[in-house]
Short mmCIF file of C-alpha atoms in Angstrom, two decimals:
data_model
loop_
_atom_site.label_atom_id
_atom_site.label_comp_id
_atom_site.label_asym_id
_atom_site.label_seq_id
_atom_site.Cartn_x
_atom_site.Cartn_y
_atom_site.Cartn_z
CA MET A 678 131.90 105.63 112.13
CA LYS A 679 128.14 104.54 112.93
CA ALA A 680 126.08 106.81 114.98
CA SER A 681 125.67 105.56 118.61
CA LEU A 682 122.24 104.33 119.62
CA THR A 683 120.36 107.41 121.13
CA ILE A 684 117.60 106.76 123.58
CA LEU A 685 116.16 110.04 124.90
CA THR A 686 112.53 110.12 125.37
CA ARG A 687 110.00 112.06 127.48
CA ARG A 688 109.65 108.95 129.51
CA PHE A 689 111.95 105.81 130.34
CA TYR A 690 112.01 103.34 127.46
CA SER A 691 112.96 99.78 127.98
CA SER A 692 112.68 96.47 125.85
CA GLN A 693 110.58 95.06 128.71
CA GLU A 694 107.32 97.33 127.57
CA VAL A 695 104.88 95.71 125.42
CA ALA A 696 102.96 96.93 122.23
CA ARG A 697 99.35 96.18 121.71
CA LYS A 698 98.06 95.10 118.34
CA TRP A 699 94.94 94.19 116.71
CA ILE A 700 94.91 90.72 114.66
CA TYR A 701 92.63 89.53 111.91
CA ALA A 702 91.43 86.62 113.85
CA LYS A 703 88.49 85.40 111.33
CA THR A 704 87.94 85.99 107.76
CA PHE A 705 85.25 88.44 106.84
CA ARG A 706 82.20 87.08 105.72
CA GLY A 707 79.53 89.96 105.16
CA GLU A 708 79.63 92.81 107.53
CA PRO A 709 82.73 92.67 109.99
CA THR A 710 81.96 91.95 113.63
CA HIS A 711 84.07 91.96 116.75
CA ALA A 712 84.50 88.17 116.27
CA ASN A 713 86.82 89.18 113.40
CA PHE A 714 89.32 90.96 115.53
CA ARG A 715 91.59 89.92 118.49
CA LEU A 716 93.77 92.20 120.70
CA GLU A 717 97.32 90.88 121.47
CA THR A 718 100.37 92.25 123.14
CA GLU A 719 104.04 91.46 122.40
CA PRO A 720 107.34 92.93 123.90
CA ILE A 721 108.99 95.80 122.20
CA PRO A 722 112.35 94.66 121.27
CA ALA A 723 115.49 96.64 121.88
CA LEU A 724 116.61 98.91 119.06
CA ARG A 725 119.53 98.01 116.60
CA GLU A 726 121.56 100.34 114.64
CA GLY A 727 119.38 102.12 111.84
CA GLU A 728 116.16 101.49 113.59
CA PHE A 729 113.62 103.82 115.37
CA LEU A 730 110.68 103.23 117.68
CA ALA A 731 107.52 104.87 116.73
CA GLU A 732 104.54 105.20 119.33
CA ALA A 733 101.12 105.52 117.54
CA GLU A 734 99.20 108.85 118.22
CA TYR A 735 96.34 108.52 115.41
CA LEU A 736 95.35 105.26 113.51
CA SER A 737 93.35 105.42 110.45
CA VAL A 738 90.46 103.17 109.39
CA ASP A 739 89.56 103.22 105.60
CA PRO A 740 87.12 101.17 103.41
CA TYR A 741 90.04 99.63 101.39
CA MET A 742 90.99 97.59 104.58
CA ARG A 743 87.83 95.29 104.14
CA PRO A 744 88.83 93.87 100.75
CA TYR A 745 92.42 93.90 101.12
CA MET A 746 92.39 91.86 104.31
CA LEU A 747 90.80 88.95 102.30
CA ALA A 748 94.26 88.40 100.82
CA TYR A 749 95.69 87.90 104.30
CA PRO A 750 95.52 84.53 106.27
CA GLU A 751 93.75 84.61 109.78
CA GLY A 752 96.20 85.58 112.31
CA SER A 753 97.77 88.60 110.48
CA LEU A 754 98.09 92.03 111.74
CA MET A 755 95.41 94.32 110.52
CA ILE A 756 96.82 96.74 108.00
CA GLY A 757 96.52 100.47 108.00
CA GLY A 758 98.31 103.64 108.24
CA GLN A 759 99.12 105.64 111.47
CA VAL A 760 100.63 108.99 112.44
CA ALA A 761 103.07 108.42 115.17
CA ARG A 762 106.00 110.03 117.08
CA VAL A 763 109.54 108.80 117.16
CA ILE A 764 110.18 108.15 120.91
CA ALA A 765 113.67 106.29 120.31
CA SER A 766 115.95 106.23 117.35
CA SER A 767 119.39 105.36 115.85
CA HIS A 768 118.45 106.76 112.41
CA PRO A 769 119.38 110.24 111.31
CA ARG A 770 116.31 110.89 109.12
CA PHE A 771 113.88 109.93 111.99
CA PRO A 772 115.00 111.76 114.98
CA ILE A 773 113.31 111.47 118.25
CA GLY A 774 110.37 113.68 118.45
CA ALA A 775 109.74 113.65 114.65
CA THR A 776 105.92 113.07 113.77
CA ILE A 777 105.82 110.58 110.96
CA PHE A 778 103.54 108.62 108.94
CA GLY A 779 103.98 104.77 108.49
CA GLN A 780 101.96 101.76 107.20
CA PHE A 781 102.66 100.13 110.59
CA GLY A 782 99.07 98.52 110.75
CA TRP A 783 97.02 98.35 113.90
CA ARG A 784 99.55 98.38 116.63
CA THR A 785 100.52 100.85 119.38
CA HIS A 786 104.37 100.64 118.89
CA THR A 787 106.60 99.95 116.08
CA VAL A 788 110.18 99.14 115.68
CA CYS A 789 111.32 99.84 111.96
CA ASN A 790 114.65 100.08 109.93
CA PRO A 791 113.19 102.34 107.09
CA ASP A 792 116.13 101.43 104.84
CA GLN A 793 114.86 98.00 104.78
CA VAL A 794 111.41 98.77 103.69
CA GLU A 795 110.87 98.19 100.05
CA LYS A 796 107.50 99.83 99.63
CA ASP A 797 105.12 102.19 101.54
CA LYS A 798 108.15 103.55 103.28
CA PRO A 799 107.49 105.74 106.18
CA TYR A 800 108.24 109.57 106.15
CA VAL A 801 108.58 112.47 108.30
CA LEU A 802 105.43 114.59 107.98
CA PRO A 803 105.98 118.26 106.91
CA ASP A 804 105.29 121.07 109.54
CA PHE A 805 101.57 121.42 109.72
CA GLY A 806 101.79 124.36 112.08
CA THR A 807 98.67 124.61 114.24
CA LEU A 808 96.65 121.97 112.23
CA PRO A 809 96.23 118.81 113.93
CA THR A 810 98.69 116.09 112.94
CA SER A 811 95.76 113.68 112.33
CA LEU A 812 95.40 115.25 108.96
CA GLY A 813 98.49 113.03 108.08
CA LEU A 814 95.81 110.39 107.84
CA GLY A 815 93.25 112.52 105.88
CA LEU A 816 93.40 115.53 103.81
CA LEU A 817 97.00 115.76 104.03
CA GLY A 818 97.79 112.14 103.61
CA MET A 819 96.57 109.25 101.39
CA PRO A 820 92.81 110.40 101.11
CA GLY A 821 93.98 113.75 100.34
CA ASN A 822 96.24 112.73 97.78
CA THR A 823 93.68 110.39 96.43
CA ALA A 824 91.29 113.12 95.80
CA TYR A 825 94.13 115.43 94.41
CA PHE A 826 95.51 112.95 91.81
CA GLY A 827 92.62 110.93 90.88
CA LEU A 828 90.48 114.08 89.95
CA ARG A 829 93.27 116.02 88.56
CA GLU A 830 95.12 113.16 86.40
CA LEU A 831 92.27 111.02 85.60
CA CYS A 832 88.94 113.33 85.45
CA GLN A 833 90.87 116.32 84.16
CA PRO A 834 88.08 118.43 84.89
CA LYS A 835 87.64 121.69 82.82
CA PRO A 836 85.94 125.00 84.15
CA GLY A 837 82.29 124.85 83.52
CA GLU A 838 81.98 121.15 83.67
CA THR A 839 79.94 119.08 86.06
CA VAL A 840 81.54 116.61 88.53
CA VAL A 841 79.64 114.23 90.54
CA VAL A 842 81.12 112.56 93.56
CA SER A 843 79.50 109.47 95.26
CA GLY A 844 80.65 108.70 98.95
CA ALA A 845 80.85 112.61 98.95
CA ALA A 846 80.95 113.03 102.68
CA GLY A 847 84.07 110.85 103.38
CA ALA A 848 87.47 111.96 103.60
CA VAL A 849 88.25 111.43 99.73
CA GLY A 850 84.68 112.54 98.50
CA SER A 851 84.61 115.79 100.45
CA ALA A 852 87.87 116.80 99.03
CA VAL A 853 87.22 115.95 95.48
CA GLY A 854 84.05 118.20 95.28
CA GLN A 855 85.92 121.08 96.93
CA LEU A 856 88.93 120.64 94.42
CA ALA A 857 86.38 120.57 91.62
CA LYS A 858 84.83 123.89 92.77
CA ILE A 859 88.33 125.29 93.21
CA THR A 860 88.93 124.19 89.34
CA GLY A 861 85.60 126.00 88.32
CA CYS A 862 83.27 123.11 88.02
CA ARG A 863 79.83 122.33 89.22
CA ALA A 864 80.16 119.81 92.10
CA VAL A 865 77.38 117.42 92.77
CA GLY A 866 77.68 115.17 95.95
CA VAL A 867 75.90 111.93 96.76
CA ALA A 868 75.85 111.05 100.48
CA GLY A 869 73.83 108.89 102.96
CA SER A 870 72.01 111.44 105.34
CA ASP A 871 70.49 114.84 105.46
CA ALA A 872 73.04 116.12 107.82
CA LYS A 873 75.91 114.93 105.58
CA CYS A 874 74.16 116.75 102.42
CA GLU A 875 73.85 119.80 104.60
CA TRP A 876 77.46 119.72 105.51
CA LEU A 877 78.56 119.15 101.77
CA LEU A 878 76.61 122.41 100.84
CA LYS A 879 78.41 124.20 103.60
CA LEU A 880 81.59 123.12 101.75
CA GLY A 881 80.56 124.55 98.57
CA PHE A 882 78.95 121.75 96.81
CA ASP A 883 76.30 123.12 94.33
CA SER A 884 73.97 120.16 95.12
CA ALA A 885 73.79 117.17 97.44
CA ILE A 886 71.75 114.04 97.10
CA ASN A 887 70.67 111.67 99.86
CA TYR A 888 70.81 108.37 98.40
CA LYS A 889 68.89 106.70 101.17
CA HIS A 890 65.67 108.88 100.82
CA ASN A 891 65.81 110.26 97.29
CA ASN A 892 65.60 108.90 93.72
CA VAL A 893 69.16 109.36 92.66
CA TYR A 894 68.47 109.28 89.16
CA ALA A 895 65.83 111.87 89.22
CA ASP A 896 67.60 114.13 91.53
CA LEU A 897 70.64 113.91 89.34
CA LYS A 898 68.54 115.06 86.66
CA LYS A 899 67.60 118.26 88.55
CA ALA A 900 71.13 118.84 89.91
CA ALA A 901 72.97 118.28 86.50
CA PRO A 902 70.50 119.20 83.78
CA GLY A 903 73.18 119.60 81.40
CA GLY A 904 74.60 115.92 81.99
CA ILE A 905 77.66 114.83 83.81
CA ASP A 906 81.16 115.25 82.57
CA CYS A 907 83.18 113.68 85.32
CA TYR A 908 82.39 110.99 87.86
CA PHE A 909 84.48 110.28 90.80
CA ASP A 910 83.23 106.89 92.03
CA ASN A 911 83.68 105.81 95.65
CA VAL A 912 81.06 103.51 96.06
CA GLY A 913 80.09 101.59 92.81
CA GLY A 914 76.56 99.84 92.69
CA GLU A 915 73.17 101.19 91.95
CA ILE A 916 74.38 104.73 92.58
CA SER A 917 77.07 104.46 89.90
CA GLU A 918 74.60 102.88 87.49
CA ALA A 919 72.26 106.10 87.89
CA VAL A 920 75.31 108.41 87.36
CA ILE A 921 76.77 106.54 84.21
CA LYS A 922 73.20 106.62 82.36
CA GLN A 923 73.56 110.57 82.68
CA MET A 924 77.13 111.01 81.40
CA ASN A 925 77.86 113.26 78.77
CA VAL A 926 79.77 112.26 75.48
CA ALA A 927 83.56 111.77 76.31
CA GLY A 928 82.88 111.66 80.02
CA ARG A 929 85.68 110.63 82.42
CA ILE A 930 85.05 108.24 85.32
CA ALA A 931 87.73 107.71 88.09
CA VAL A 932 87.00 104.52 90.07
CA CYS A 933 88.43 104.92 93.61
CA GLY A 934 86.47 102.39 95.44
CA ALA A 935 83.23 100.31 95.62
CA ILE A 936 82.17 100.32 99.27
CA SER A 937 78.70 99.58 98.53
CA ASN A 938 79.84 95.93 97.59
CA TYR A 939 82.46 95.35 100.16
CA ASN A 940 80.21 93.42 102.51
CA THR A 941 78.18 91.64 99.90
CA SER A 942 78.98 88.86 97.53
CA VAL A 943 76.68 89.94 94.74
CA ALA A 944 76.44 93.36 92.87
CA LYS A 945 72.87 94.24 91.78
CA VAL A 946 73.89 96.39 88.80
CA THR A 947 73.03 95.97 85.22
CA ASP A 948 75.71 95.76 82.52
CA PRO A 949 76.73 99.41 81.70
CA GLN A 950 78.66 98.83 78.53
CA ARG A 951 76.02 100.06 76.19
CA GLN A 952 76.63 103.60 77.94
CA PHE A 953 80.28 103.36 77.36
CA VAL A 954 80.01 102.48 73.64
CA PHE A 955 77.64 105.14 72.60
CA LYS A 956 78.73 107.92 74.96
CA GLN A 957 82.48 106.98 74.45
CA LEU A 958 83.20 107.08 77.77
CA ARG A 959 86.44 106.62 79.55
CA MET A 960 86.68 104.87 83.02
CA GLU A 961 89.91 104.01 84.91
CA GLY A 962 90.35 102.25 88.28
CA PHE A 963 93.45 103.50 90.28
CA LEU A 964 95.31 103.24 93.55
CA VAL A 965 96.95 106.30 94.70
CA TRP A 966 100.31 104.62 95.16
CA ARG A 967 101.06 104.94 91.48
CA TRP A 968 101.91 108.71 92.09
CA ASN A 969 104.32 107.82 95.00
CA ASP A 970 107.07 109.73 93.28
CA ARG A 971 104.89 112.91 93.54
CA TRP A 972 103.68 112.21 96.93
CA MET A 973 104.68 115.32 98.64
CA GLU A 974 103.20 117.45 95.74
CA GLY A 975 99.83 116.47 96.64
CA ILE A 976 100.36 117.02 100.34
CA GLU A 977 101.87 120.47 99.96
CA ALA A 978 99.12 121.60 97.38
CA ASN A 979 96.46 120.50 99.86
CA LEU A 980 98.20 122.17 102.73
CA ARG A 981 98.54 125.48 100.97
CA LEU A 982 94.75 125.31 100.04
CA ILE A 983 93.76 124.62 103.64
CA ARG A 984 95.87 127.73 104.92
CA GLU A 985 94.33 129.85 102.20
CA GLY A 986 90.84 128.84 103.45
CA LYS A 987 89.88 127.28 100.17
CA LEU A 988 89.78 123.68 101.49
CA ARG A 989 88.13 122.48 104.57
CA TYR A 990 87.90 119.23 106.36
CA GLU A 991 86.08 117.37 109.03
CA GLU A 992 87.24 114.40 111.08
CA THR A 993 85.30 111.68 112.94
CA ILE A 994 87.57 110.87 115.84
CA THR A 995 87.05 107.54 118.10
CA GLU A 996 89.25 107.80 121.45
CA GLY A 997 91.09 104.65 122.47
CA PHE A 998 93.07 102.07 120.76
CA ASP A 999 90.74 99.54 122.27
CA LYS A 1000 87.87 101.05 119.98
CA MET A 1001 89.56 100.17 116.60
CA PRO A 1002 87.08 97.53 115.77
CA ASP A 1003 84.31 99.77 116.56
CA ALA A 1004 85.45 102.70 114.47
CA PHE A 1005 86.34 100.45 111.54
CA ILE A 1006 82.73 98.75 111.68
CA ASP A 1007 81.07 102.27 112.12
CA MET A 1008 82.93 103.67 109.10
CA LEU A 1009 81.91 100.89 106.78
CA ARG A 1010 78.41 101.60 107.76
CA GLY A 1011 78.73 105.11 106.71
CA GLY A 1012 78.95 106.67 110.38
CA ASN A 1013 81.56 108.96 109.73
CA THR A 1014 81.65 112.56 108.37
CA GLY A 1015 84.97 113.31 106.94
CA LYS A 1016 88.01 111.08 107.74
CA ALA A 1017 87.45 108.30 110.49
CA VAL A 1018 90.44 108.23 112.79
CA VAL A 1019 91.34 106.63 116.07
CA LYS A 1020 93.20 108.64 118.74
CA VAL A 1021 95.36 106.37 120.80
#
């Protein structure tokens, strides 16, 4: 017999309530502006068997959204992950009160049948204890797993090696540097302000370079006099060119992103292939979803390190669903330290 529909929430829920959502109103041309987004409402439908209703608590803004949305037509829902609370349910794995992660996009309420989702399936977050649930969008979610698997599986750092991270003050980069230190490596971060560089040093980075005020190539020579063994690339562009020129033989490069080029049509970088040939470098781009079958491994490993005091984090939190575009634009400008999230 099918389970009967259960609607027992902390407040009355009816199908007459509405959800708010942000629409991709106009194709991105250069840096996003408020004209690229439109706020709409829609009624929340009544639940059917096997569905649950999730109410967003925290939403993520990430660099990948900028290039990914170019594949979507105008009028599409803005993509993205969120930490949400199940407020009504007829699905046994998603009970009322559960805190979940879902790729639901920029919307306040979502009706979902998880059994009909083919990829990016929602999941119930593990117990974070006293830690904020927003970490499910950061160190205990996609960015944390990006750092964990990208560094571990692609860079394969060894104790004593030097690891350079670009975009080091972001959610992914700050975790990569700390994980490199835990492995016994020298960690060098490249970030966009003196304040961010100071924060990286507090996290345990051996050196931090402000690319806006310093000569990155010359400072790398000082920070990594023995050359660079691993490079975790979040930005691309001229910073990556400076790093690659100083890679050691058999160096490894994990390409996670290219945020320096997301808002431009032309990348001002010379051809780096000479370096790859003579230094026998290995570079591989990746999407973290390739490790979906090991997803909880990364979350549980990072959670353990946080509880042991070995892995620290910071969040830049914007208050209010109405501020989603502001948080997104600010993040692409480098305004965040650590993970950028929006609290609904």
